Tab-separated table of C-alpha atoms in Angstrom:
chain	number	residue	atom	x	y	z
A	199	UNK	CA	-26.348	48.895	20.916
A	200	UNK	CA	-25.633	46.019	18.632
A	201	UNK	CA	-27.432	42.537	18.324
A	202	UNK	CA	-25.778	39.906	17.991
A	203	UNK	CA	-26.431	37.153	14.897
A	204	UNK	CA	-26.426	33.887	16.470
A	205	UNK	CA	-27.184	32.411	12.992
A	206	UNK	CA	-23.924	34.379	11.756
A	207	UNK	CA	-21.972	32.522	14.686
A	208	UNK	CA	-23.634	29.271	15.361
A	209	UNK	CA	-21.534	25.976	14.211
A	210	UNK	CA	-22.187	24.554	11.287
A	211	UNK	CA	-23.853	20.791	12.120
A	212	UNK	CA	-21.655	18.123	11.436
A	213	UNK	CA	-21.851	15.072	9.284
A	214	UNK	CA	-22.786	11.527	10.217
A	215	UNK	CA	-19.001	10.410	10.856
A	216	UNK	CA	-19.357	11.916	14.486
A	217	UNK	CA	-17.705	15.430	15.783
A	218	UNK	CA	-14.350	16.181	15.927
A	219	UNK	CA	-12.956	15.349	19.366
A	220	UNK	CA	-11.767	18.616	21.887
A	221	UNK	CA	-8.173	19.372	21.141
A	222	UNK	CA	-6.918	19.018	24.570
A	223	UNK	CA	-7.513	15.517	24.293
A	224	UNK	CA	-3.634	15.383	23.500
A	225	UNK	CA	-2.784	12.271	21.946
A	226	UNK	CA	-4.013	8.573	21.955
A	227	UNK	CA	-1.892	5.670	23.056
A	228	UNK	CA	-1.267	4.285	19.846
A	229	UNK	CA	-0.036	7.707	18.131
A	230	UNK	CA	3.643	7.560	19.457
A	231	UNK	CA	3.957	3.892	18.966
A	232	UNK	CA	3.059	3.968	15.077
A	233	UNK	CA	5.047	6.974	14.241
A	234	UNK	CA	8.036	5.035	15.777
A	235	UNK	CA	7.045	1.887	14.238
A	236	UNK	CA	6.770	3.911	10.335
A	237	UNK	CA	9.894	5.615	11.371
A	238	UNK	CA	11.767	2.887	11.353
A	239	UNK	CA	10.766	0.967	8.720
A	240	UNK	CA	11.391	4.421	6.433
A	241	UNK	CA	14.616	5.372	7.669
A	242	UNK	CA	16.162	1.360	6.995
A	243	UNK	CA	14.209	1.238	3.564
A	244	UNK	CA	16.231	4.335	3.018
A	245	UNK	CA	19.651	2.601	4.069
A	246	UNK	CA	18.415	-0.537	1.970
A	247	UNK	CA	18.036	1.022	-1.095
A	248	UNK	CA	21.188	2.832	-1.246
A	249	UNK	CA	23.160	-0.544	-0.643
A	250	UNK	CA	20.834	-2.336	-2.956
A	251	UNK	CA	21.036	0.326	-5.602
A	252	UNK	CA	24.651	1.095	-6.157
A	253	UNK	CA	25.819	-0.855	-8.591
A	254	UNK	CA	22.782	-0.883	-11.148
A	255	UNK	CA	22.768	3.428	-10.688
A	256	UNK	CA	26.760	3.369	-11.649
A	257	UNK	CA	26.782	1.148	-14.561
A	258	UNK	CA	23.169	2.562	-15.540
A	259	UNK	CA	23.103	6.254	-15.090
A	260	UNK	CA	26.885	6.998	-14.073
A	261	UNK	CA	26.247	7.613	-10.541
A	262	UNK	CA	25.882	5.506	-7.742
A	263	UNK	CA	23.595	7.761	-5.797
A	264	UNK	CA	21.189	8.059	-8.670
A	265	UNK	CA	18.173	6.178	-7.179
A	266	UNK	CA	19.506	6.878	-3.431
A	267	UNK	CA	18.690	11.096	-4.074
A	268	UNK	CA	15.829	10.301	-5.661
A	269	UNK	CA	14.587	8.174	-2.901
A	270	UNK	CA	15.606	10.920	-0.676
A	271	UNK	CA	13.376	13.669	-2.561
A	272	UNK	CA	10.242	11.266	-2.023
A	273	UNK	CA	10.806	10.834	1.181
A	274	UNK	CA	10.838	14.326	2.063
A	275	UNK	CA	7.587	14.634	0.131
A	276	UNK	CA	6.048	11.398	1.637
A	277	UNK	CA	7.080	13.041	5.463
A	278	UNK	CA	4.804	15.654	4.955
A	279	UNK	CA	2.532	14.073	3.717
A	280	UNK	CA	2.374	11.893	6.888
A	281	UNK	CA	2.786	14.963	8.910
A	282	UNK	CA	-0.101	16.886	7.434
A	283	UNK	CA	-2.749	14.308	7.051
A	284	UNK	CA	-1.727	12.972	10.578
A	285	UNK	CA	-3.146	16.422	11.961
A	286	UNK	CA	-6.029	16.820	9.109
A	287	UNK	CA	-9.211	15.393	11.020
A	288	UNK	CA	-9.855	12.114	9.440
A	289	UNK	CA	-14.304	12.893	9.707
A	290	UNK	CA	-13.113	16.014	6.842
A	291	UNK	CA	-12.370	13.156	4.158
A	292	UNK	CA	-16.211	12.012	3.756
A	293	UNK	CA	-16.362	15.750	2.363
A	294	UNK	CA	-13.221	14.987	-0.189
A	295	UNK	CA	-14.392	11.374	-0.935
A	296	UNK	CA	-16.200	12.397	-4.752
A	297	UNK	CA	-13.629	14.325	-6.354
A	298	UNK	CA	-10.887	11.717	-5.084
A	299	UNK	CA	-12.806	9.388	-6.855
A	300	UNK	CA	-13.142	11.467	-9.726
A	301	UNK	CA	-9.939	12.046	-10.384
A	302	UNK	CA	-8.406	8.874	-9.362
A	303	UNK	CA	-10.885	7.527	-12.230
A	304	UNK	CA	-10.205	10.623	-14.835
A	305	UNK	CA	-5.908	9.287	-13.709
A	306	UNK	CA	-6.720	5.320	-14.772
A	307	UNK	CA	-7.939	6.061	-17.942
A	308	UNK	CA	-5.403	8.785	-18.745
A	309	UNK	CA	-2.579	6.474	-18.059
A	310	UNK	CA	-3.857	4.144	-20.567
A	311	UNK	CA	-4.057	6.381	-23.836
A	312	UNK	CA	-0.921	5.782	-25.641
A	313	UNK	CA	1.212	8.964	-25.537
A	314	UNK	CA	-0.493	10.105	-22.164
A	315	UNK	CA	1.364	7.572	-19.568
A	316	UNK	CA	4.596	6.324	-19.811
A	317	UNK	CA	5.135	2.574	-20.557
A	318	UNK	CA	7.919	0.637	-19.264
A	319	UNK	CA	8.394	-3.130	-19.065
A	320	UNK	CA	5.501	-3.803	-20.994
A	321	UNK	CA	3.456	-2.261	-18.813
A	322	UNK	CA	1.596	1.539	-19.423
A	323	UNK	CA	1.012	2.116	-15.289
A	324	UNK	CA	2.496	5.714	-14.890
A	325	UNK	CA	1.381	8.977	-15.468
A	326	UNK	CA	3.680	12.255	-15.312
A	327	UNK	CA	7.319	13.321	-17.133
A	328	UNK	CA	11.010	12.616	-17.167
A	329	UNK	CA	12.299	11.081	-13.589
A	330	UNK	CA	9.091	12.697	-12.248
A	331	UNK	CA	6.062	9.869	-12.563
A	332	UNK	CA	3.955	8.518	-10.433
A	333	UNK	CA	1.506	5.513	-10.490
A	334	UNK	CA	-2.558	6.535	-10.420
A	335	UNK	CA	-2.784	2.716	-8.840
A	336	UNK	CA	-1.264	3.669	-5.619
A	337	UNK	CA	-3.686	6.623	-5.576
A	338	UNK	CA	-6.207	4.041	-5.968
A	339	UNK	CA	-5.968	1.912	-3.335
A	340	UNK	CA	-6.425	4.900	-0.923
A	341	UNK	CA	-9.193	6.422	-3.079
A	342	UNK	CA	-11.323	3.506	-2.809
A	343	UNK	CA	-10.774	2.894	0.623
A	344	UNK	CA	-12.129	6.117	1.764
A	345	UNK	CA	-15.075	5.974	-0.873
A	346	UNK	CA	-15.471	2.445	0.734
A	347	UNK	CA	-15.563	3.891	4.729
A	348	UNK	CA	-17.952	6.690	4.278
A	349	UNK	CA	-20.354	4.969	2.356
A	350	UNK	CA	-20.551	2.275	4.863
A	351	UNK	CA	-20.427	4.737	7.782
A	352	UNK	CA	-23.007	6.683	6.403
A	353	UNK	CA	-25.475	3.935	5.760
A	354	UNK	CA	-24.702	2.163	8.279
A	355	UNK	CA	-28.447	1.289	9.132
A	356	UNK	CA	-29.069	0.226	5.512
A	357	UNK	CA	-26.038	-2.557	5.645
A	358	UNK	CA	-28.439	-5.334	5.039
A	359	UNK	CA	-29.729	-3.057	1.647
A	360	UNK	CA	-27.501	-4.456	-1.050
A	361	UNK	CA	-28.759	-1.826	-3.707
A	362	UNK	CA	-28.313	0.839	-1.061
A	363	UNK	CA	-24.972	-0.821	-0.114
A	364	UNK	CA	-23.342	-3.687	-1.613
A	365	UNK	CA	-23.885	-2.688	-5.360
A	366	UNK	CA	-22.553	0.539	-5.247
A	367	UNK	CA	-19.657	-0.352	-3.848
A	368	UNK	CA	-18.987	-3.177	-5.891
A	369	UNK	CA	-19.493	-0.900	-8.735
A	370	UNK	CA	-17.188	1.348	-7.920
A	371	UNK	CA	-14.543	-1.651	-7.283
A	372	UNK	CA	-15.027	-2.933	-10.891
A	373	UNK	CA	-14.245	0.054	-12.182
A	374	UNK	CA	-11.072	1.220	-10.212
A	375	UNK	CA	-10.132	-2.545	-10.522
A	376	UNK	CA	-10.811	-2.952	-13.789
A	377	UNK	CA	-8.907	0.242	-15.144
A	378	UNK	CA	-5.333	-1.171	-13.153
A	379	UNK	CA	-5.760	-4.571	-14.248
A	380	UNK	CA	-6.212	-3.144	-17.927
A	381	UNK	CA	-2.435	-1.421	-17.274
A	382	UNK	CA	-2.117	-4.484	-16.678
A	383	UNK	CA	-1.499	-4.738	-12.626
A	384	UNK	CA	-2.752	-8.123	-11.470
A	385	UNK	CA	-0.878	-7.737	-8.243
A	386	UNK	CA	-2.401	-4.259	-7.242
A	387	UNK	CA	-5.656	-5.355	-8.736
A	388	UNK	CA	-5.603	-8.153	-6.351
A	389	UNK	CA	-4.672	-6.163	-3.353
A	390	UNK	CA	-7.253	-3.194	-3.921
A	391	UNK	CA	-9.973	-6.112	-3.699
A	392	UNK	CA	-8.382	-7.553	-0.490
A	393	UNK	CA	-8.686	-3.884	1.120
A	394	UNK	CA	-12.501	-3.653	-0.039
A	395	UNK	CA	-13.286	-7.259	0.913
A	396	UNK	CA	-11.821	-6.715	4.425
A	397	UNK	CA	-13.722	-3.324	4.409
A	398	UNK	CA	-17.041	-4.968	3.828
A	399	UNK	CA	-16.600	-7.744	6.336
A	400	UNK	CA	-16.032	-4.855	9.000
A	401	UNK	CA	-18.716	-2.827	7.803
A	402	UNK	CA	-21.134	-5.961	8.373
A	403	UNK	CA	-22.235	-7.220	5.406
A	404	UNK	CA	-23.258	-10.421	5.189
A	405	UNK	CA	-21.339	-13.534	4.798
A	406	UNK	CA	-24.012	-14.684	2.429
A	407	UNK	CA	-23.381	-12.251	-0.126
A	408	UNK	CA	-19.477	-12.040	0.757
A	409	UNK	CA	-18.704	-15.626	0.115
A	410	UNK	CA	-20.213	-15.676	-3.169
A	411	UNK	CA	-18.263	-12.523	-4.118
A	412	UNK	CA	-14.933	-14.284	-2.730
A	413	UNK	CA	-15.209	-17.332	-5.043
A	414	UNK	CA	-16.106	-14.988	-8.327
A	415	UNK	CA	-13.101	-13.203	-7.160
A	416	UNK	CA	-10.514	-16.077	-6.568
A	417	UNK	CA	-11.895	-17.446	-10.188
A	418	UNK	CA	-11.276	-14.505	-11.671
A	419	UNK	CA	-8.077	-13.798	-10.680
A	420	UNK	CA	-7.057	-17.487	-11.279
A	421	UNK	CA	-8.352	-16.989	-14.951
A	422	UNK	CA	-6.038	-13.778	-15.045
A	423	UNK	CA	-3.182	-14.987	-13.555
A	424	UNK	CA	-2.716	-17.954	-15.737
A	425	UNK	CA	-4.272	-15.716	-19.026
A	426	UNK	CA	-0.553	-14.396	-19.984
A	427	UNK	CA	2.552	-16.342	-20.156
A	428	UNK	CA	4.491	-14.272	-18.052
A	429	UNK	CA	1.941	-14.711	-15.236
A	430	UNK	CA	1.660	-18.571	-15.884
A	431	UNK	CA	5.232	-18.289	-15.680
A	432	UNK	CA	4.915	-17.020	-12.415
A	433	UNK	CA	2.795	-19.564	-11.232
A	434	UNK	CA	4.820	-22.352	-12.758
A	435	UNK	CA	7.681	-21.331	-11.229
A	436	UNK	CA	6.618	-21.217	-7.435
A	437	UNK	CA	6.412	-24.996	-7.478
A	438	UNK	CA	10.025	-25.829	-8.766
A	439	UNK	CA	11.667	-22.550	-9.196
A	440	UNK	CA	15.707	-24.410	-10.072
A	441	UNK	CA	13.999	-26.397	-13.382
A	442	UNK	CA	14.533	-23.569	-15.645
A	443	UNK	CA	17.376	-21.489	-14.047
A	444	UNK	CA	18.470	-19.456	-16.934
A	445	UNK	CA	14.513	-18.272	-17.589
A	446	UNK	CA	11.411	-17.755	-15.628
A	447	UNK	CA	13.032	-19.666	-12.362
A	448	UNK	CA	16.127	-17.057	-12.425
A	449	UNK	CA	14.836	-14.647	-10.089
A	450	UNK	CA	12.616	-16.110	-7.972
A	451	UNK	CA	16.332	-18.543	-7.175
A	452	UNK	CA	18.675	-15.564	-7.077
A	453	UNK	CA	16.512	-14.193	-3.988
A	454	UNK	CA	16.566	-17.668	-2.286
A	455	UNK	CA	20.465	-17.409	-2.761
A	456	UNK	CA	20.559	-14.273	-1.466
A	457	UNK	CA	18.766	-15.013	1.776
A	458	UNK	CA	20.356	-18.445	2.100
A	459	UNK	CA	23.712	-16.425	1.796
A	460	UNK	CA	23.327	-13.666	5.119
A	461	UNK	CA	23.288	-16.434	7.612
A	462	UNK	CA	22.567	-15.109	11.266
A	463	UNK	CA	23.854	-11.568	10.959
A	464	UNK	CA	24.615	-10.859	7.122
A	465	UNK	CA	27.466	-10.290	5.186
A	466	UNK	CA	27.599	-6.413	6.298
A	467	UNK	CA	25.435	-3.379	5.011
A	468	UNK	CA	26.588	-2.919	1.307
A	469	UNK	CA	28.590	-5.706	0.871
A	470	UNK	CA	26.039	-8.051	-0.488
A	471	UNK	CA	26.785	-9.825	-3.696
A	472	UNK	CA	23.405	-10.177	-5.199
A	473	UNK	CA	23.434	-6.403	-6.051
A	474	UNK	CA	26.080	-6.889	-8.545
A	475	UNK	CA	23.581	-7.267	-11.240
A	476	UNK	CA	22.777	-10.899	-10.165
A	477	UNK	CA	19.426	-10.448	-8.846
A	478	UNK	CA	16.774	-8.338	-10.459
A	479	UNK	CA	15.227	-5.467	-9.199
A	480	UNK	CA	16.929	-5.617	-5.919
A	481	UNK	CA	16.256	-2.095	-4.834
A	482	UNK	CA	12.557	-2.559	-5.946
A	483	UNK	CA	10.416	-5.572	-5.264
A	484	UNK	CA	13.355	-7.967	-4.278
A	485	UNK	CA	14.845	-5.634	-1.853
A	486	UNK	CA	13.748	-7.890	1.178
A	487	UNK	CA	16.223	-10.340	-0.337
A	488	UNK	CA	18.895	-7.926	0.156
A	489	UNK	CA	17.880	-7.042	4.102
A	490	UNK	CA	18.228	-10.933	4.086
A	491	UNK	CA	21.694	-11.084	2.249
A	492	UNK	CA	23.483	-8.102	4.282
A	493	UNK	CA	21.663	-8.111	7.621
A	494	UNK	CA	21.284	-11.688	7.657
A	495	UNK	CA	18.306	-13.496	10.000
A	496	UNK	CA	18.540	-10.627	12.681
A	497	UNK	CA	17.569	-8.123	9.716
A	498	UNK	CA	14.557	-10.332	8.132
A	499	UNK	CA	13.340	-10.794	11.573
A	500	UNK	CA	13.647	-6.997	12.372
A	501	UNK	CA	11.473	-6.355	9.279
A	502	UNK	CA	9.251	-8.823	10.169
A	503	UNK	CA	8.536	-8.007	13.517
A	504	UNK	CA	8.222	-4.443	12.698
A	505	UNK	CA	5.550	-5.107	10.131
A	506	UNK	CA	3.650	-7.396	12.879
A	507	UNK	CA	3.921	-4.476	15.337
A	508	UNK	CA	2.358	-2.235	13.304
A	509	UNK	CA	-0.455	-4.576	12.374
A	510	UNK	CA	-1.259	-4.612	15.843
A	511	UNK	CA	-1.249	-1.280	16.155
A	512	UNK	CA	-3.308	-0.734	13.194
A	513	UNK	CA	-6.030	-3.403	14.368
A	514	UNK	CA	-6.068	-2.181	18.150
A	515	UNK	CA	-6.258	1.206	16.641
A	516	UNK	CA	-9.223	-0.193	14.892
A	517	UNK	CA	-10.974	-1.813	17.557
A	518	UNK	CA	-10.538	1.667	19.890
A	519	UNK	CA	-11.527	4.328	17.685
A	520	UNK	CA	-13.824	6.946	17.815
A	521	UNK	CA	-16.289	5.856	15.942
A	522	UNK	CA	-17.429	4.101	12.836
A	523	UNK	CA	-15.332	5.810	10.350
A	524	UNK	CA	-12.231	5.922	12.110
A	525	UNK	CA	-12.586	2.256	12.566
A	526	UNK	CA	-13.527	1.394	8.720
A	527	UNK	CA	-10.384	4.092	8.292
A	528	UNK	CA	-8.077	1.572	10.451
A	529	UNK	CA	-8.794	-1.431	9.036
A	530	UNK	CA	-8.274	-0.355	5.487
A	531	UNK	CA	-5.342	1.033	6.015
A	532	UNK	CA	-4.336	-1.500	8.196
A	533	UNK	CA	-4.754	-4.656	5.933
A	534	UNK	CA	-3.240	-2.596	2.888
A	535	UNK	CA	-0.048	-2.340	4.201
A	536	UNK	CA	-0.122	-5.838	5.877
A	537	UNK	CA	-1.364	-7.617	3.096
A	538	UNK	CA	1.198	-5.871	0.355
A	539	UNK	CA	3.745	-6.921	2.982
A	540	UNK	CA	2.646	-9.812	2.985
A	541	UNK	CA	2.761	-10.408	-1.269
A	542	UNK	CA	6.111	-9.144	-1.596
A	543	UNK	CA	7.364	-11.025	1.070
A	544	UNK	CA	5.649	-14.290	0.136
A	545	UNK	CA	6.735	-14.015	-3.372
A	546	UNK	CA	10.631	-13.386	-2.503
A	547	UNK	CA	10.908	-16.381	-0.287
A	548	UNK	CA	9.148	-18.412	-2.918
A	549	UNK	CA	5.609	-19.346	-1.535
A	550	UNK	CA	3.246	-16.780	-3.264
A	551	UNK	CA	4.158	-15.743	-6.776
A	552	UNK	CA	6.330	-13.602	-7.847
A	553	UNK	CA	4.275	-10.036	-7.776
A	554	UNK	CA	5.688	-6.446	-8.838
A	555	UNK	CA	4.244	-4.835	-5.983
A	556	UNK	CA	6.597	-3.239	-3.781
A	557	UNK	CA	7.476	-3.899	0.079
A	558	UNK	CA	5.767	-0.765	1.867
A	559	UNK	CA	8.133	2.023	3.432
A	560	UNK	CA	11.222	-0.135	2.160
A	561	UNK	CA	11.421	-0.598	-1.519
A	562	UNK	CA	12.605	2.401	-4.254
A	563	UNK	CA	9.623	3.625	-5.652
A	564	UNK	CA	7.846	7.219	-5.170
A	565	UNK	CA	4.519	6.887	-5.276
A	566	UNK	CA	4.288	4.212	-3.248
A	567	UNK	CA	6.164	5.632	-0.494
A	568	UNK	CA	4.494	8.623	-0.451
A	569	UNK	CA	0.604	7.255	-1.041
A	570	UNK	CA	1.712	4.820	1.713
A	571	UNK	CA	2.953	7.393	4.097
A	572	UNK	CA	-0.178	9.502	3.733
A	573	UNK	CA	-2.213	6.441	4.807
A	574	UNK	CA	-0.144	6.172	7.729
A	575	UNK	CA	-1.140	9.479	7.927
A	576	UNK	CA	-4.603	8.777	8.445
A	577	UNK	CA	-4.008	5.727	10.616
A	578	UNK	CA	-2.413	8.199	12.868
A	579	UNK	CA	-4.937	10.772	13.191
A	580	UNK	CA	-7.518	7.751	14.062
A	581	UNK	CA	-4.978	7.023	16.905
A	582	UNK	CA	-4.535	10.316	17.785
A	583	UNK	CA	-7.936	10.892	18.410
A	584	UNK	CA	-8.228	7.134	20.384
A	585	UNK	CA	-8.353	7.199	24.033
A	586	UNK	CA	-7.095	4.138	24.986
């Protein structure tokens, strides 16, 4: 007769972030909704940069599917990623949270030695070889969000503690921020504090040690963006863009013609004009000029309205999840997406400056897509796991 261990079988206790939910839950209201809403926005970012891209892959590299393949590659990779982290319980990434952080820290100051990552535009922001890179900033942004979550879910009853609290986490945000805005990225610098700063006002930290933090922040990155001439350029140029067309007000008035061009329903998928070398980085972070040019107002407003949509999603996803963490989880990811939509877009139609961030799920760019996808990723498995 054998006796049975119960030690041997019992269930190993779970952490603070709440147990994983029964899997015959099925899934939450939100789950099909966002998957169609990212669907969407991938498959005519795919479309979009194989119009945009043409002409600039022929004359460049000899074919005109050069950056089209290679978008397709990335978004094969960026798929799975969704797929898998969509299932992977979001509560399991409090247990991953330190070595992310480690190595997204070990990845900023690698791709700052000389030799070690790959400089391009006057800018060293990219680790890896060949065609095959990738940028340790977009790792970033997701690696201090979750760092950011679980440390306010699990000290939740010490909110009000700043060295408990508040300090760590604003160490941790110098550093990551300070490594990327040593590359130099202003732009993702910029948008890696929005994420923490909305993180912190969900978590409940005081307004009295937020706004103080805000205004050091906005000061800050005033000092920085006027510290280079290319970034006072920037600036300069979002009040009267046509006073020096030939120089810094070229782009920003290339994308105005473009948009001004498309009318109500655009001048027809790939027969834009702006592509034709006329407008800079059209596949990249000017592409929403191009959705403007060739799909005209109905196209702008589909992009817009699916980026709205999914902030809703995101934020009712927020305010109906599980529990603490899947709610910090939303909101980060959430914001992130919304707010970089919200730079590109504001700098292409002239009223932000110009920024070299990407729009998310559209633009050419791996990393991006695929860092961007796996947050999706986790946005989904929070609204898988919502119940209504």
């Amino acid at each position: 007769m054998t006796t049975r261990r119960t030690e041997g079988t019992r269930s190993r206790p779970r952490s603070v972030h709440k147990p994983a939910p029964s899997r015959s839950r099925g899934n939450g209201p939100f789950y099909l909704p966002l998957v169609g809403v990212v669907s969407a926005l991938v498959i005519l970012g795919t479309l979009m940069v194989l119009s945009s891209s043409t002409v600039l892959a022929m004359t460049t590299y000899g074919s005109a599917w050069y950056f089209f393949l290679r978008q397709l590659v990335w978004t094969f990779f960026g798929v799975l990623a969704f797929w898998y982290v969509s299932r992977f319980d979001y509560h399991r990434w409090s247990e991953l949270v330190k070595p992310i952080m480690y190595a997204t820290c070990a990845m900023l100051g690698l791709v700052l030695l000389p030799g070690v990552g790959i400089e391009a535009g006057g800018a060293r922001r990219w680790l890896g070889f060949d065609l095959w890179r990738f940028q340790p900033s977009e790792i970033a942004k997701l690696a201090l969000l979750l760092f950011i979550a679980d440390l306010l879910t699990r000290r939740a009853d010490e909110v009000d503690d700043k060295q408990r609290v508040l300090y760590p986490i604003l160490i941790a945000l110098a550093v990551v921020a300070g490594l990327v805005v040593l590359e130099p990225d202003l732009d993702s610098t910029v948008l890696i504090a929005l994420v923490a700063g909305a993180l912190m006002i969900a978590g409940g930290i005081r307004a009295r040690h937020l706004i103080p933090l805000a205004a050091l922040g906005t000061v800050i990155a005033a000092y920085l963006a006027i510290s280079e001439p290319y970034r006072r350029a920037r600036v300069m140029t979002l009040f009267d863009p046509p006073t020096d067309l030939a120089n810094k007000g070229y782009q920003i008035s290339q994308s105005l013609i473009a948009l001004g061009s498309g009318g109500i329903s655009g001048t027809g998928l790939g027969a834009g004009k702006s592509k034709w070398l006329f407008l800079p980085n059209a596949h990249t972070d000017f592409i929403f000029s191009v959705v403007g040019e060739e799909l005209g107002f109905i196209g702008t407003f589909l992009v817009l309205t699916l980026f709205v949509v999914l902030a809703f999603i995101g934020v009712r996803t927020a305010l109906n999840a599980p529990d603490r963490f899947g709610m910090l989880l939303a909101t980060g990811v959430t914001v992130w997406v919304s707010a970089q939509a919200a730079i590109n877009i504001g700098g292409v139609i002239g009223i932000l400056p110009v920024s070299g961030i990407t729009l998310p799920l559209i633009s050419f760019g791996g990393s991006s897509l695929v860092f961007t996808l796996a947050a999706m990723g986790i946005l989904a498995n929070v609204a898988r796991q919502t119940q209504r």
